[in-house]
Amino acid sequence: MKFTQAFEITQWDQAAYDEAGSIQLGRATVGKAFTGGELEGTSSAELLMAGTADGPAAYTAMERFSGTLGGRKGSFVMLHGATADQSSSPGRIVAAEGDLAGLTGTVEYVHDEQGARVTVDYELP
């Protein structure tokens, strides 16, 4: 099953952990809320980022969603990331538990003039 849904960023705590030279390495803890669609719940992500004075260069994230997907309760973990020249952030579902055990699929995050949204293409056993 495939769907696209808007979400809200509810937390963004960012700090640098290596500022040597002109490249800065940082991490951020990001919280999101998903309502009004196939996903109902919250997520917490840990991002590792690289950037320069010109702006962001790339990020990778490990994110856990907790709540319901298609009415089934549980949680799942997504691995996603992108470079600054990409218009979206693709990723994969890498683990799941509860009524979502066995969940597989892909995710793609987009942030643009239409807002923040995720497309999930998944299969459940």
PDB file of N, CA, C and O in Angstrom, residues 34-108:
ATOM      1  N   PHE A  34       2.253  12.919  13.463  1.00  0.00           N
ATOM      2  CA  PHE A  34       1.536  12.467  12.273  1.00  0.00           C
ATOM      3  C   PHE A  34       0.062  12.311  12.657  1.00  0.00           C
ATOM      4  O   PHE A  34      -0.260  11.532  13.551  1.00  0.00           O
ATOM      5  N   THR A  35      -0.826  13.052  11.992  1.00  0.00           N
ATOM      6  CA  THR A  35      -2.253  12.974  12.287  1.00  0.00           C
ATOM      7  C   THR A  35      -3.061  13.079  11.000  1.00  0.00           C
ATOM      8  O   THR A  35      -2.582  13.609   9.996  1.00  0.00           O
ATOM      9  N   GLY A  36      -4.285  12.555  11.051  1.00  0.00           N
ATOM     10  CA  GLY A  36      -5.213  12.725   9.944  1.00  0.00           C
ATOM     11  C   GLY A  36      -4.949  11.871   8.728  1.00  0.00           C
ATOM     12  O   GLY A  36      -5.313  12.259   7.620  1.00  0.00           O
ATOM     13  N   GLY A  37      -4.338  10.699   8.892  1.00  0.00           N
ATOM     14  CA  GLY A  37      -4.071   9.849   7.743  1.00  0.00           C
ATOM     15  C   GLY A  37      -3.769   8.425   8.160  1.00  0.00           C
ATOM     16  O   GLY A  37      -4.170   7.976   9.241  1.00  0.00           O
ATOM     17  N   GLU A  38      -3.064   7.709   7.320  1.00  0.00           N
ATOM     18  CA  GLU A  38      -2.690   6.320   7.592  1.00  0.00           C
ATOM     19  C   GLU A  38      -1.788   6.210   8.818  1.00  0.00           C
ATOM     20  O   GLU A  38      -1.846   5.234   9.544  1.00  0.00           O
ATOM     21  N   LEU A  39      -0.921   7.208   9.015  1.00  0.00           N
ATOM     22  CA  LEU A  39      -0.049   7.253  10.188  1.00  0.00           C
ATOM     23  C   LEU A  39      -0.681   8.137  11.248  1.00  0.00           C
ATOM     24  O   LEU A  39      -1.021   9.299  10.979  1.00  0.00           O
ATOM     25  N   GLU A  40      -0.834   7.597  12.454  1.00  0.00           N
ATOM     26  CA  GLU A  40      -1.332   8.350  13.597  1.00  0.00           C
ATOM     27  C   GLU A  40      -0.377   8.099  14.745  1.00  0.00           C
ATOM     28  O   GLU A  40      -0.294   6.975  15.247  1.00  0.00           O
ATOM     29  N   GLY A  41       0.402   9.103  15.108  1.00  0.00           N
ATOM     30  CA  GLY A  41       1.344   8.918  16.202  1.00  0.00           C
ATOM     31  C   GLY A  41       2.466   9.927  16.138  1.00  0.00           C
ATOM     32  O   GLY A  41       2.334  10.994  15.540  1.00  0.00           O
ATOM     33  N   THR A  42       3.591   9.560  16.750  1.00  0.00           N
ATOM     34  CA  THR A  42       4.745  10.442  16.821  1.00  0.00           C
ATOM     35  C   THR A  42       6.005   9.686  16.426  1.00  0.00           C
ATOM     36  O   THR A  42       6.033   8.456  16.428  1.00  0.00           O
ATOM     37  N   SER A  43       7.035  10.452  16.126  1.00  0.00           N
ATOM     38  CA  SER A  43       8.332   9.827  15.860  1.00  0.00           C
ATOM     39  C   SER A  43       9.433  10.637  16.512  1.00  0.00           C
ATOM     40  O   SER A  43       9.267  11.822  16.805  1.00  0.00           O
ATOM     41  N   SER A  44      10.550   9.956  16.719  1.00  0.00           N
ATOM     42  CA  SER A  44      11.759  10.583  17.230  1.00  0.00           C
ATOM     43  C   SER A  44      12.904  10.147  16.337  1.00  0.00           C
ATOM     44  O   SER A  44      13.068   8.954  16.072  1.00  0.00           O
ATOM     45  N   ALA A  45      13.672  11.119  15.858  1.00  0.00           N
ATOM     46  CA  ALA A  45      14.780  10.835  14.942  1.00  0.00           C
ATOM     47  C   ALA A  45      16.071  11.431  15.473  1.00  0.00           C
ATOM     48  O   ALA A  45      16.066  12.497  16.087  1.00  0.00           O
ATOM     49  N   GLU A  46      17.151  10.749  15.214  1.00  0.00           N
ATOM     50  CA  GLU A  46      18.490  11.269  15.501  1.00  0.00           C
ATOM     51  C   GLU A  46      19.169  11.467  14.153  1.00  0.00           C
ATOM     52  O   GLU A  46      19.325  10.509  13.383  1.00  0.00           O
ATOM     53  N   LEU A  47      19.542  12.709  13.843  1.00  0.00           N
ATOM     54  CA  LEU A  47      20.170  13.049  12.575  1.00  0.00           C
ATOM     55  C   LEU A  47      21.645  13.343  12.783  1.00  0.00           C
ATOM     56  O   LEU A  47      22.013  14.002  13.755  1.00  0.00           O
ATOM     57  N   LEU A  48      22.482  12.866  11.878  1.00  0.00           N
ATOM     58  CA  LEU A  48      23.882  13.273  11.777  1.00  0.00           C
ATOM     59  C   LEU A  48      23.986  14.102  10.508  1.00  0.00           C
ATOM     60  O   LEU A  48      23.513  13.686   9.445  1.00  0.00           O
ATOM     61  N   MET A  49      24.598  15.294  10.619  1.00  0.00           N
ATOM     62  CA  MET A  49      24.604  16.245   9.515  1.00  0.00           C
ATOM     63  C   MET A  49      26.002  16.774   9.235  1.00  0.00           C
ATOM     64  O   MET A  49      26.835  16.839  10.147  1.00  0.00           O
ATOM     65  N   ALA A  50      26.223  17.161   7.994  1.00  0.00           N
ATOM     66  CA  ALA A  50      27.457  17.836   7.586  1.00  0.00           C
ATOM     67  C   ALA A  50      27.063  19.089   6.824  1.00  0.00           C
ATOM     68  O   ALA A  50      26.093  19.085   6.061  1.00  0.00           O
ATOM     69  N   GLY A  51      27.828  20.164   7.034  1.00  0.00           N
ATOM     70  CA  GLY A  51      27.539  21.399   6.331  1.00  0.00           C
ATOM     71  C   GLY A  51      28.752  22.308   6.286  1.00  0.00           C
ATOM     72  O   GLY A  51      29.762  22.062   6.947  1.00  0.00           O
ATOM     73  N   THR A  52      28.631  23.348   5.490  1.00  0.00           N
ATOM     74  CA  THR A  52      29.669  24.365   5.365  1.00  0.00           C
ATOM     75  C   THR A  52      29.024  25.728   5.587  1.00  0.00           C
ATOM     76  O   THR A  52      27.816  25.816   5.822  1.00  0.00           O
ATOM     77  N   ALA A  53      29.793  26.778   5.466  1.00  0.00           N
ATOM     78  CA  ALA A  53      29.250  28.132   5.602  1.00  0.00           C
ATOM     79  C   ALA A  53      28.180  28.407   4.545  1.00  0.00           C
ATOM     80  O   ALA A  53      27.295  29.247   4.742  1.00  0.00           O
ATOM     81  N   ASP A  54      28.239  27.691   3.435  1.00  0.00           N
ATOM     82  CA  ASP A  54      27.246  27.860   2.360  1.00  0.00           C
ATOM     83  C   ASP A  54      25.929  27.167   2.666  1.00  0.00           C
ATOM     84  O   ASP A  54      24.949  27.366   1.955  1.00  0.00           O
ATOM     85  N   GLY A  55      25.894  26.310   3.677  1.00  0.00           N
ATOM     86  CA  GLY A  55      24.654  25.623   4.020  1.00  0.00           C
ATOM     87  C   GLY A  55      24.859  24.139   4.221  1.00  0.00           C
ATOM     88  O   GLY A  55      25.991  23.640   4.245  1.00  0.00           O
ATOM     89  N   PRO A  56      23.746  23.398   4.350  1.00  0.00           N
ATOM     90  CA  PRO A  56      23.837  21.961   4.601  1.00  0.00           C
ATOM     91  C   PRO A  56      24.405  21.207   3.400  1.00  0.00           C
ATOM     92  O   PRO A  56      24.200  21.596   2.259  1.00  0.00           O
ATOM     93  N   ALA A  57      25.123  20.116   3.688  1.00  0.00           N
ATOM     94  CA  ALA A  57      25.685  19.279   2.621  1.00  0.00           C
ATOM     95  C   ALA A  57      25.000  17.917   2.567  1.00  0.00           C
ATOM     96  O   ALA A  57      24.719  17.406   1.499  1.00  0.00           O
ATOM     97  N   ALA A  58      24.709  17.324   3.749  1.00  0.00           N
ATOM     98  CA  ALA A  58      24.084  16.003   3.775  1.00  0.00           C
ATOM     99  C   ALA A  58      23.633  15.671   5.192  1.00  0.00           C
ATOM    100  O   ALA A  58      24.098  16.256   6.162  1.00  0.00           O
ATOM    101  N   TYR A  59      22.707  14.702   5.266  1.00  0.00           N
ATOM    102  CA  TYR A  59      22.304  14.172   6.569  1.00  0.00           C
ATOM    103  C   TYR A  59      21.942  12.699   6.418  1.00  0.00           C
ATOM    104  O   TYR A  59      21.618  12.234   5.333  1.00  0.00           O
ATOM    105  N   THR A  60      22.002  11.992   7.527  1.00  0.00           N
ATOM    106  CA  THR A  60      21.467  10.641   7.622  1.00  0.00           C
ATOM    107  C   THR A  60      20.714  10.554   8.932  1.00  0.00           C
ATOM    108  O   THR A  60      21.080  11.205   9.910  1.00  0.00           O
ATOM    109  N   ALA A  61      19.627   9.773   8.959  1.00  0.00           N
ATOM    110  CA  ALA A  61      18.791   9.718  10.161  1.00  0.00           C
ATOM    111  C   ALA A  61      18.324   8.301  10.445  1.00  0.00           C
ATOM    112  O   ALA A  61      18.082   7.515   9.532  1.00  0.00           O
ATOM    113  N   MET A  62      18.186   8.016  11.732  1.00  0.00           N
ATOM    114  CA  MET A  62      17.534   6.816  12.226  1.00  0.00           C
ATOM    115  C   MET A  62      16.317   7.336  12.991  1.00  0.00           C
ATOM    116  O   MET A  62      16.458   8.157  13.900  1.00  0.00           O
ATOM    117  N   GLU A  63      15.121   6.875  12.606  1.00  0.00           N
ATOM    118  CA  GLU A  63      13.881   7.422  13.153  1.00  0.00           C
ATOM    119  C   GLU A  63      12.929   6.305  13.557  1.00  0.00           C
ATOM    120  O   GLU A  63      12.727   5.361  12.797  1.00  0.00           O
ATOM    121  N   ARG A  64      12.354   6.430  14.766  1.00  0.00           N
ATOM    122  CA  ARG A  64      11.353   5.458  15.232  1.00  0.00           C
ATOM    123  C   ARG A  64       9.985   6.127  15.272  1.00  0.00           C
ATOM    124  O   ARG A  64       9.800   7.143  15.932  1.00  0.00           O
ATOM    125  N   PHE A  65       9.023   5.522  14.561  1.00  0.00           N
ATOM    126  CA  PHE A  65       7.628   5.937  14.614  1.00  0.00           C
ATOM    127  C   PHE A  65       6.898   5.036  15.597  1.00  0.00           C
ATOM    128  O   PHE A  65       7.077   3.815  15.582  1.00  0.00           O
ATOM    129  N   SER A  66       6.038   5.619  16.458  1.00  0.00           N
ATOM    130  CA  SER A  66       5.212   4.861  17.390  1.00  0.00           C
ATOM    131  C   SER A  66       3.770   5.328  17.263  1.00  0.00           C
ATOM    132  O   SER A  66       3.503   6.537  17.307  1.00  0.00           O
ATOM    133  N   GLY A  67       2.862   4.379  17.090  1.00  0.00           N
ATOM    134  CA  GLY A  67       1.448   4.722  16.941  1.00  0.00           C
ATOM    135  C   GLY A  67       0.743   3.668  16.122  1.00  0.00           C
ATOM    136  O   GLY A  67       0.940   2.470  16.343  1.00  0.00           O
ATOM    137  N   THR A  68      -0.058   4.125  15.144  1.00  0.00           N
ATOM    138  CA  THR A  68      -0.763   3.188  14.283  1.00  0.00           C
ATOM    139  C   THR A  68      -0.459   3.476  12.816  1.00  0.00           C
ATOM    140  O   THR A  68      -0.292   4.622  12.409  1.00  0.00           O
ATOM    141  N   LEU A  69      -0.392   2.416  12.053  1.00  0.00           N
ATOM    142  CA  LEU A  69      -0.252   2.470  10.598  1.00  0.00           C
ATOM    143  C   LEU A  69      -1.400   1.648  10.038  1.00  0.00           C
ATOM    144  O   LEU A  69      -1.499   0.443  10.318  1.00  0.00           O
ATOM    145  N   GLY A  70      -2.295   2.299   9.314  1.00  0.00           N
ATOM    146  CA  GLY A  70      -3.437   1.584   8.764  1.00  0.00           C
ATOM    147  C   GLY A  70      -4.274   0.903   9.833  1.00  0.00           C
ATOM    148  O   GLY A  70      -4.832  -0.161   9.602  1.00  0.00           O
ATOM    149  N   GLY A  71      -4.338   1.508  11.023  1.00  0.00           N
ATOM    150  CA  GLY A  71      -5.126   0.955  12.107  1.00  0.00           C
ATOM    151  C   GLY A  71      -4.430  -0.101  12.943  1.00  0.00           C
ATOM    152  O   GLY A  71      -4.984  -0.590  13.924  1.00  0.00           O
ATOM    153  N   ARG A  72      -3.203  -0.477  12.583  1.00  0.00           N
ATOM    154  CA  ARG A  72      -2.444  -1.477  13.342  1.00  0.00           C
ATOM    155  C   ARG A  72      -1.438  -0.779  14.236  1.00  0.00           C
ATOM    156  O   ARG A  72      -0.651   0.039  13.777  1.00  0.00           O
ATOM    157  N   LYS A  73      -1.447  -1.137  15.525  1.00  0.00           N
ATOM    158  CA  LYS A  73      -0.625  -0.459  16.528  1.00  0.00           C
ATOM    159  C   LYS A  73       0.754  -1.103  16.646  1.00  0.00           C
ATOM    160  O   LYS A  73       0.892  -2.328  16.627  1.00  0.00           O
ATOM    161  N   GLY A  74       1.760  -0.260  16.784  1.00  0.00           N
ATOM    162  CA  GLY A  74       3.122  -0.742  16.984  1.00  0.00           C
ATOM    163  C   GLY A  74       4.114   0.363  16.727  1.00  0.00           C
ATOM    164  O   GLY A  74       3.794   1.545  16.815  1.00  0.00           O
ATOM    165  N   SER A  75       5.334  -0.035  16.403  1.00  0.00           N
ATOM    166  CA  SER A  75       6.356   0.945  16.053  1.00  0.00           C
ATOM    167  C   SER A  75       7.231   0.368  14.949  1.00  0.00           C
ATOM    168  O   SER A  75       7.290  -0.844  14.760  1.00  0.00           O
ATOM    169  N   PHE A  76       7.871   1.273  14.222  1.00  0.00           N
ATOM    170  CA  PHE A  76       8.835   0.843  13.211  1.00  0.00           C
ATOM    171  C   PHE A  76       9.943   1.864  13.091  1.00  0.00           C
ATOM    172  O   PHE A  76       9.776   3.026  13.455  1.00  0.00           O
ATOM    173  N   VAL A  77      11.072   1.393  12.594  1.00  0.00           N
ATOM    174  CA  VAL A  77      12.266   2.225  12.460  1.00  0.00           C
ATOM    175  C   VAL A  77      12.562   2.435  10.984  1.00  0.00           C
ATOM    176  O   VAL A  77      12.514   1.491  10.190  1.00  0.00           O
ATOM    177  N   MET A  78      12.885   3.699  10.657  1.00  0.00           N
ATOM    178  CA  MET A  78      13.239   4.085   9.286  1.00  0.00           C
ATOM    179  C   MET A  78      14.672   4.598   9.264  1.00  0.00           C
ATOM    180  O   MET A  78      15.090   5.288  10.187  1.00  0.00           O
ATOM    181  N   LEU A  79      15.387   4.269   8.223  1.00  0.00           N
ATOM    182  CA  LEU A  79      16.710   4.819   7.946  1.00  0.00           C
ATOM    183  C   LEU A  79      16.556   5.658   6.687  1.00  0.00           C
ATOM    184  O   LEU A  79      16.115   5.149   5.652  1.00  0.00           O
ATOM    185  N   HIS A  80      16.884   6.970   6.759  1.00  0.00           N
ATOM    186  CA  HIS A  80      16.757   7.830   5.584  1.00  0.00           C
ATOM    187  C   HIS A  80      17.828   8.908   5.599  1.00  0.00           C
ATOM    188  O   HIS A  80      18.465   9.160   6.620  1.00  0.00           O
ATOM    189  N   GLY A  81      18.038   9.528   4.454  1.00  0.00           N
ATOM    190  CA  GLY A  81      19.032  10.581   4.349  1.00  0.00           C
ATOM    191  C   GLY A  81      19.048  11.187   2.965  1.00  0.00           C
ATOM    192  O   GLY A  81      18.365  10.716   2.061  1.00  0.00           O
ATOM    193  N   ALA A  82      19.843  12.250   2.831  1.00  0.00           N
ATOM    194  CA  ALA A  82      19.921  12.939   1.546  1.00  0.00           C
ATOM    195  C   ALA A  82      21.139  13.849   1.519  1.00  0.00           C
ATOM    196  O   ALA A  82      21.718  14.171   2.557  1.00  0.00           O
ATOM    197  N   THR A  83      21.491  14.266   0.318  1.00  0.00           N
ATOM    198  CA  THR A  83      22.494  15.304   0.123  1.00  0.00           C
ATOM    199  C   THR A  83      21.767  16.587  -0.277  1.00  0.00           C
ATOM    200  O   THR A  83      20.588  16.550  -0.658  1.00  0.00           O
ATOM    201  N   ALA A  84      22.442  17.715  -0.182  1.00  0.00           N
ATOM    202  CA  ALA A  84      21.808  19.007  -0.422  1.00  0.00           C
ATOM    203  C   ALA A  84      21.272  19.153  -1.845  1.00  0.00           C
ATOM    204  O   ALA A  84      20.356  19.932  -2.078  1.00  0.00           O
ATOM    205  N   ASP A  85      21.790  18.387  -2.799  1.00  0.00           N
ATOM    206  CA  ASP A  85      21.319  18.515  -4.179  1.00  0.00           C
ATOM    207  C   ASP A  85      20.115  17.623  -4.492  1.00  0.00           C
ATOM    208  O   ASP A  85      19.634  17.599  -5.616  1.00  0.00           O
ATOM    209  N   GLN A  86      19.572  16.926  -3.495  1.00  0.00           N
ATOM    210  CA  GLN A  86      18.399  16.091  -3.692  1.00  0.00           C
ATOM    211  C   GLN A  86      17.143  16.859  -3.284  1.00  0.00           C
ATOM    212  O   GLN A  86      17.164  17.645  -2.343  1.00  0.00           O
ATOM    213  N   SER A  87      16.030  16.611  -3.976  1.00  0.00           N
ATOM    214  CA  SER A  87      14.778  17.284  -3.634  1.00  0.00           C
ATOM    215  C   SER A  87      13.957  16.492  -2.618  1.00  0.00           C
ATOM    216  O   SER A  87      12.941  16.975  -2.130  1.00  0.00           O
ATOM    217  N   SER A  88      14.395  15.271  -2.312  1.00  0.00           N
ATOM    218  CA  SER A  88      13.688  14.462  -1.324  1.00  0.00           C
ATOM    219  C   SER A  88      14.695  13.611  -0.555  1.00  0.00           C
ATOM    220  O   SER A  88      15.861  13.536  -0.920  1.00  0.00           O
ATOM    221  N   SER A  89      14.204  12.986   0.513  1.00  0.00           N
ATOM    222  CA  SER A  89      15.044  12.162   1.374  1.00  0.00           C
ATOM    223  C   SER A  89      14.509  10.732   1.383  1.00  0.00           C
ATOM    224  O   SER A  89      13.580  10.428   2.131  1.00  0.00           O
ATOM    225  N   PRO A  90      15.074   9.865   0.564  1.00  0.00           N
ATOM    226  CA  PRO A  90      14.579   8.484   0.508  1.00  0.00           C
ATOM    227  C   PRO A  90      15.124   7.631   1.645  1.00  0.00           C
ATOM    228  O   PRO A  90      16.177   7.933   2.219  1.00  0.00           O
ATOM    229  N   GLY A  91      14.388   6.573   1.954  1.00  0.00           N
ATOM    230  CA  GLY A  91      14.834   5.659   2.990  1.00  0.00           C
ATOM    231  C   GLY A  91      14.067   4.357   2.979  1.00  0.00           C
ATOM    232  O   GLY A  91      13.236   4.110   2.104  1.00  0.00           O
ATOM    233  N   ARG A  92      14.350   3.526   3.992  1.00  0.00           N
ATOM    234  CA  ARG A  92      13.748   2.199   4.105  1.00  0.00           C
ATOM    235  C   ARG A  92      13.257   1.960   5.525  1.00  0.00           C
ATOM    236  O   ARG A  92      13.830   2.470   6.475  1.00  0.00           O
ATOM    237  N   ILE A  93      12.245   1.129   5.636  1.00  0.00           N
ATOM    238  CA  ILE A  93      11.808   0.621   6.929  1.00  0.00           C
ATOM    239  C   ILE A  93      12.729  -0.545   7.252  1.00  0.00           C
ATOM    240  O   ILE A  93      12.861  -1.475   6.457  1.00  0.00           O
ATOM    241  N   VAL A  94      13.393  -0.493   8.417  1.00  0.00           N
ATOM    242  CA  VAL A  94      14.425  -1.491   8.724  1.00  0.00           C
ATOM    243  C   VAL A  94      14.070  -2.411   9.882  1.00  0.00           C
ATOM    244  O   VAL A  94      14.739  -3.430  10.083  1.00  0.00           O
ATOM    245  N   ALA A  95      13.037  -2.083  10.671  1.00  0.00           N
ATOM    246  CA  ALA A  95      12.622  -2.939  11.785  1.00  0.00           C
ATOM    247  C   ALA A  95      11.212  -2.532  12.195  1.00  0.00           C
ATOM    248  O   ALA A  95      10.810  -1.385  12.000  1.00  0.00           O
ATOM    249  N   ALA A  96      10.455  -3.486  12.754  1.00  0.00           N
ATOM    250  CA  ALA A  96       9.091  -3.192  13.214  1.00  0.00           C
ATOM    251  C   ALA A  96       8.711  -4.146  14.333  1.00  0.00           C
ATOM    252  O   ALA A  96       9.249  -5.253  14.427  1.00  0.00           O
ATOM    253  N   GLU A  97       7.753  -3.704  15.180  1.00  0.00           N
ATOM    254  CA  GLU A  97       7.293  -4.533  16.294  1.00  0.00           C
ATOM    255  C   GLU A  97       5.813  -4.292  16.549  1.00  0.00           C
ATOM    256  O   GLU A  97       5.203  -3.403  15.951  1.00  0.00           O
ATOM    257  N   GLY A  98       5.256  -5.067  17.474  1.00  0.00           N
ATOM    258  CA  GLY A  98       3.840  -4.971  17.787  1.00  0.00           C
ATOM    259  C   GLY A  98       3.019  -5.541  16.641  1.00  0.00           C
ATOM    260  O   GLY A  98       3.440  -6.491  15.973  1.00  0.00           O
ATOM    261  N   ASP A  99       1.853  -4.943  16.403  1.00  0.00           N
ATOM    262  CA  ASP A  99       1.000  -5.389  15.295  1.00  0.00           C
ATOM    263  C   ASP A  99       1.611  -5.068  13.937  1.00  0.00           C
ATOM    264  O   ASP A  99       1.074  -5.469  12.904  1.00  0.00           O
ATOM    265  N   LEU A 100       2.735  -4.346  13.925  1.00  0.00           N
ATOM    266  CA  LEU A 100       3.430  -4.006  12.681  1.00  0.00           C
ATOM    267  C   LEU A 100       4.629  -4.919  12.407  1.00  0.00           C
ATOM    268  O   LEU A 100       5.366  -4.706  11.445  1.00  0.00           O
ATOM    269  N   ALA A 101       4.825  -5.943  13.241  1.00  0.00           N
ATOM    270  CA  ALA A 101       5.942  -6.885  13.037  1.00  0.00           C
ATOM    271  C   ALA A 101       5.887  -7.443  11.622  1.00  0.00           C
ATOM    272  O   ALA A 101       4.818  -7.787  11.116  1.00  0.00           O
ATOM    273  N   GLY A 102       7.032  -7.493  10.972  1.00  0.00           N
ATOM    274  CA  GLY A 102       7.125  -7.976   9.595  1.00  0.00           C
ATOM    275  C   GLY A 102       6.930  -6.904   8.547  1.00  0.00           C
ATOM    276  O   GLY A 102       7.029  -7.167   7.351  1.00  0.00           O
ATOM    277  N   LEU A 103       6.656  -5.671   8.974  1.00  0.00           N
ATOM    278  CA  LEU A 103       6.472  -4.547   8.056  1.00  0.00           C
ATOM    279  C   LEU A 103       7.734  -4.332   7.230  1.00  0.00           C
ATOM    280  O   LEU A 103       8.845  -4.344   7.758  1.00  0.00           O
ATOM    281  N   THR A 104       7.575  -4.138   5.925  1.00  0.00           N
ATOM    282  CA  THR A 104       8.681  -3.785   5.033  1.00  0.00           C
ATOM    283  C   THR A 104       8.227  -2.635   4.139  1.00  0.00           C
ATOM    284  O   THR A 104       7.027  -2.417   3.963  1.00  0.00           O
ATOM    285  N   GLY A 105       9.192  -1.917   3.579  1.00  0.00           N
ATOM    286  CA  GLY A 105       8.821  -0.868   2.645  1.00  0.00           C
ATOM    287  C   GLY A 105       9.824   0.257   2.581  1.00  0.00           C
ATOM    288  O   GLY A 105      10.914   0.185   3.147  1.00  0.00           O
ATOM    289  N   THR A 106       9.412   1.299   1.883  1.00  0.00           N
ATOM    290  CA  THR A 106      10.252   2.476   1.688  1.00  0.00           C
ATOM    291  C   THR A 106       9.526   3.721   2.187  1.00  0.00           C
ATOM    292  O   THR A 106       8.299   3.745   2.304  1.00  0.00           O
ATOM    293  N   VAL A 107      10.321   4.748   2.485  1.00  0.00           N
ATOM    294  CA  VAL A 107       9.801   6.061   2.874  1.00  0.00           C
ATOM    295  C   VAL A 107      10.512   7.119   2.040  1.00  0.00           C
ATOM    296  O   VAL A 107      11.633   6.902   1.567  1.00  0.00           O
ATOM    297  N   GLU A 108       9.841   8.240   1.852  1.00  0.00           N
ATOM    298  CA  GLU A 108      10.467   9.366   1.167  1.00  0.00           C
ATOM    299  C   GLU A 108       9.918  10.656   1.766  1.00  0.00           C
ATOM    300  O   GLU A 108       8.717  10.916   1.692  1.00  0.00           O
TER     301      GLU A 108
END
